[in-house]
Short mmCIF file of N, CA and C in Angstrom, two decimals:
data_model
loop_
_atom_site.label_atom_id
_atom_site.label_comp_id
_atom_site.label_asym_id
_atom_site.label_seq_id
_atom_site.Cartn_x
_atom_site.Cartn_y
_atom_site.Cartn_z
N MET A 1 91.92 118.14 96.91
CA MET A 1 92.10 116.66 96.98
C MET A 1 93.53 116.32 96.53
N GLY A 2 94.12 115.37 97.14
CA GLY A 2 95.48 114.89 96.80
C GLY A 2 95.52 113.40 96.54
N LEU A 3 96.55 112.95 95.83
CA LEU A 3 96.65 111.55 95.53
C LEU A 3 98.16 111.24 95.62
N PHE A 4 98.50 110.12 96.22
CA PHE A 4 99.88 109.67 96.39
C PHE A 4 100.01 108.28 95.81
N THR A 5 100.94 108.12 94.83
CA THR A 5 101.13 106.79 94.27
C THR A 5 102.58 106.47 94.24
N VAL A 6 102.90 105.15 94.21
CA VAL A 6 104.31 104.74 94.05
C VAL A 6 104.34 103.60 93.03
N LYS A 7 105.27 103.74 92.02
CA LYS A 7 105.50 102.68 91.01
C LYS A 7 106.87 102.18 91.29
N HIS A 8 107.00 100.91 91.32
CA HIS A 8 108.28 100.27 91.55
C HIS A 8 108.67 99.27 90.41
N SER A 9 109.87 99.32 89.98
CA SER A 9 110.40 98.31 89.07
C SER A 9 111.72 97.80 89.57
N GLU A 10 112.31 96.97 88.83
CA GLU A 10 113.61 96.42 89.19
C GLU A 10 114.71 97.48 89.36
N ASN A 11 114.59 98.55 88.47
CA ASN A 11 115.61 99.59 88.42
C ASN A 11 115.37 100.83 89.21
N ASN A 12 114.06 101.13 89.51
CA ASN A 12 113.81 102.38 90.21
C ASN A 12 112.43 102.32 90.83
N ALA A 13 112.19 103.39 91.65
CA ALA A 13 110.86 103.62 92.18
C ALA A 13 110.52 105.07 91.98
N ILE A 14 109.27 105.33 91.62
CA ILE A 14 108.86 106.73 91.37
C ILE A 14 107.73 106.98 92.26
N VAL A 15 107.79 108.04 93.07
CA VAL A 15 106.75 108.49 93.95
C VAL A 15 106.06 109.68 93.22
N ARG A 16 104.75 109.67 93.21
CA ARG A 16 104.03 110.74 92.52
C ARG A 16 103.05 111.33 93.54
N ILE A 17 103.07 112.59 93.75
CA ILE A 17 102.22 113.33 94.66
C ILE A 17 101.44 114.33 93.79
N TRP A 18 100.15 114.14 93.66
CA TRP A 18 99.32 114.99 92.82
C TRP A 18 98.24 115.66 93.70
N ASN A 19 97.92 116.93 93.27
CA ASN A 19 96.83 117.61 93.84
C ASN A 19 96.06 118.38 92.82
N ASP A 20 94.84 118.73 93.14
CA ASP A 20 94.00 119.41 92.20
C ASP A 20 94.06 120.90 92.25
N GLY A 21 95.19 121.48 92.65
CA GLY A 21 95.42 122.88 92.76
C GLY A 21 95.66 123.47 91.37
N PRO A 22 95.85 124.79 91.27
CA PRO A 22 96.05 125.45 90.01
C PRO A 22 97.33 125.01 89.38
N PRO A 23 97.44 125.01 88.03
CA PRO A 23 98.66 124.57 87.35
C PRO A 23 99.81 125.61 87.59
N ILE A 24 100.98 125.07 87.48
CA ILE A 24 102.21 125.91 87.58
C ILE A 24 102.44 126.48 86.17
N GLU A 25 102.75 127.74 86.12
CA GLU A 25 103.02 128.34 84.78
C GLU A 25 104.05 127.55 84.05
N GLU A 26 103.88 127.31 82.77
CA GLU A 26 104.77 126.44 82.03
C GLU A 26 106.24 126.87 82.13
N TYR A 27 106.48 128.14 82.02
CA TYR A 27 107.86 128.60 82.05
C TYR A 27 108.48 128.36 83.43
N LEU A 28 107.74 128.13 84.47
CA LEU A 28 108.28 127.89 85.78
C LEU A 28 108.49 126.45 86.12
N LEU A 29 107.98 125.49 85.32
CA LEU A 29 108.09 124.12 85.66
C LEU A 29 109.49 123.66 85.84
N ASN A 30 110.49 124.16 85.22
CA ASN A 30 111.85 123.73 85.35
C ASN A 30 112.58 124.61 86.40
N GLN A 31 111.91 125.63 86.96
CA GLN A 31 112.55 126.56 87.91
C GLN A 31 111.94 126.48 89.32
N VAL A 32 110.81 125.76 89.50
CA VAL A 32 110.14 125.84 90.80
C VAL A 32 110.99 125.28 91.99
N PHE A 33 112.04 124.49 91.64
CA PHE A 33 112.83 123.92 92.65
C PHE A 33 114.09 124.78 93.04
N ASN A 34 114.14 125.96 92.35
CA ASN A 34 115.22 126.93 92.68
C ASN A 34 114.88 127.67 93.97
N LYS A 35 115.89 128.06 94.75
CA LYS A 35 115.58 128.82 95.94
C LYS A 35 114.93 130.08 95.62
N PHE A 36 113.85 130.38 96.41
CA PHE A 36 113.10 131.61 96.36
C PHE A 36 112.36 131.89 95.07
N GLN A 37 112.21 130.86 94.24
CA GLN A 37 111.45 131.01 93.00
C GLN A 37 109.95 131.06 93.36
N THR A 38 109.28 132.07 92.89
CA THR A 38 107.88 132.18 93.12
C THR A 38 106.98 132.19 91.91
N GLY A 39 105.80 131.73 91.99
CA GLY A 39 104.84 131.75 90.91
C GLY A 39 104.12 133.09 90.91
N GLN A 40 103.10 133.20 90.06
CA GLN A 40 102.40 134.48 89.98
C GLN A 40 101.85 134.90 91.34
N LYS A 41 101.42 133.97 92.16
CA LYS A 41 100.80 134.30 93.44
C LYS A 41 101.77 134.07 94.61
N GLY A 42 103.09 133.88 94.30
CA GLY A 42 104.07 133.76 95.31
C GLY A 42 103.89 132.45 96.17
N LYS A 43 103.49 131.35 95.54
CA LYS A 43 103.24 130.12 96.26
C LYS A 43 104.46 129.20 96.33
N PHE A 44 105.56 129.52 95.75
CA PHE A 44 106.70 128.71 95.83
C PHE A 44 107.85 129.54 96.49
N GLY A 45 108.79 128.86 97.01
CA GLY A 45 109.88 129.60 97.65
C GLY A 45 110.97 128.65 98.04
N LEU A 46 111.23 128.53 99.37
CA LEU A 46 112.27 127.70 99.84
C LEU A 46 111.94 126.20 100.00
N GLY A 47 110.69 125.88 100.18
CA GLY A 47 110.25 124.52 100.45
C GLY A 47 110.67 123.54 99.34
N LEU A 48 110.44 123.87 98.10
CA LEU A 48 110.75 122.98 97.02
C LEU A 48 112.27 122.87 96.79
N ALA A 49 112.96 123.98 97.14
CA ALA A 49 114.47 123.84 97.02
C ALA A 49 114.94 122.83 98.06
N ILE A 50 114.35 122.87 99.20
CA ILE A 50 114.75 121.86 100.28
C ILE A 50 114.46 120.41 99.78
N VAL A 51 113.27 120.23 99.15
CA VAL A 51 112.90 118.93 98.61
C VAL A 51 113.95 118.48 97.64
N GLN A 52 114.34 119.39 96.73
CA GLN A 52 115.33 119.02 95.69
C GLN A 52 116.69 118.65 96.38
N ARG A 53 117.13 119.42 97.32
CA ARG A 53 118.44 119.13 97.95
C ARG A 53 118.38 117.76 98.66
N ILE A 54 117.30 117.45 99.40
CA ILE A 54 117.19 116.10 100.08
C ILE A 54 117.21 115.02 99.01
N ALA A 55 116.50 115.25 97.90
CA ALA A 55 116.49 114.27 96.78
C ALA A 55 117.93 114.03 96.24
N GLU A 56 118.64 115.14 96.05
CA GLU A 56 119.98 114.97 95.55
C GLU A 56 120.90 114.23 96.50
N LEU A 57 120.71 114.46 97.76
CA LEU A 57 121.49 113.76 98.79
C LEU A 57 121.27 112.22 98.72
N HIS A 58 120.05 111.83 98.24
CA HIS A 58 119.73 110.42 98.09
C HIS A 58 119.83 109.94 96.68
N LYS A 59 120.51 110.74 95.88
CA LYS A 59 120.71 110.44 94.44
C LYS A 59 119.38 110.21 93.70
N ALA A 60 118.41 110.99 94.05
CA ALA A 60 117.06 110.91 93.43
C ALA A 60 116.91 112.15 92.53
N LYS A 61 115.88 112.07 91.65
CA LYS A 61 115.52 113.15 90.73
C LYS A 61 114.12 113.67 91.09
N VAL A 62 113.89 114.97 91.07
CA VAL A 62 112.60 115.51 91.25
C VAL A 62 112.16 116.37 90.14
N TRP A 63 110.84 116.41 89.86
CA TRP A 63 110.37 117.30 88.77
C TRP A 63 108.81 117.48 89.07
N ALA A 64 108.24 118.44 88.33
CA ALA A 64 106.83 118.79 88.48
C ALA A 64 106.29 118.78 87.10
N GLU A 65 104.96 118.38 87.07
CA GLU A 65 104.20 118.40 85.78
C GLU A 65 102.77 118.84 86.04
N ASN A 66 102.25 119.59 85.11
CA ASN A 66 100.80 119.89 85.08
C ASN A 66 100.09 118.70 84.43
N GLU A 67 99.15 118.12 85.11
CA GLU A 67 98.41 116.98 84.52
C GLU A 67 97.15 116.68 85.21
N ASN A 68 96.14 116.14 84.45
CA ASN A 68 94.91 115.72 84.97
C ASN A 68 94.21 116.79 85.83
N GLY A 69 94.27 118.05 85.35
CA GLY A 69 93.61 119.10 86.03
C GLY A 69 94.24 119.53 87.34
N GLY A 70 95.50 119.28 87.53
CA GLY A 70 96.22 119.63 88.69
C GLY A 70 97.73 119.60 88.52
N VAL A 71 98.48 119.45 89.56
CA VAL A 71 99.92 119.46 89.52
C VAL A 71 100.40 118.19 90.15
N ALA A 72 101.37 117.52 89.56
CA ALA A 72 101.99 116.30 90.11
C ALA A 72 103.44 116.63 90.35
N PHE A 73 103.99 116.22 91.51
CA PHE A 73 105.39 116.26 91.83
C PHE A 73 105.92 114.83 91.87
N TYR A 74 107.06 114.61 91.22
CA TYR A 74 107.58 113.25 91.14
C TYR A 74 108.98 113.24 91.84
N VAL A 75 109.29 112.08 92.46
CA VAL A 75 110.58 111.81 93.02
C VAL A 75 110.95 110.43 92.48
N GLN A 76 112.03 110.30 91.79
CA GLN A 76 112.51 109.05 91.19
C GLN A 76 113.81 108.57 91.92
N PHE A 77 113.73 107.43 92.47
CA PHE A 77 114.92 106.80 93.16
C PHE A 77 115.38 105.69 92.31
N LYS A 78 116.65 105.65 91.97
CA LYS A 78 117.26 104.59 91.13
C LYS A 78 117.86 103.50 92.09
N ALA A 79 117.70 102.32 91.61
CA ALA A 79 118.24 101.17 92.38
C ALA A 79 119.75 101.03 92.24
#
């Protein structure tokens, strides 16, 4: 199951994409957006690096967090 939310304020917008999949290992949370970075089961690679690059081109910030029994990916756009 997945959930998509958007929070908007005067200064920014944050897109949150959550799913109930297994958590990302804590030591990998800051590295999953690196090219060819893989988790224990090899579920990460080039895709999240592409997401980060596109976000950078739009001056956005991306990050991942383990929360609510799943994983959430965030994209923050500043106004």
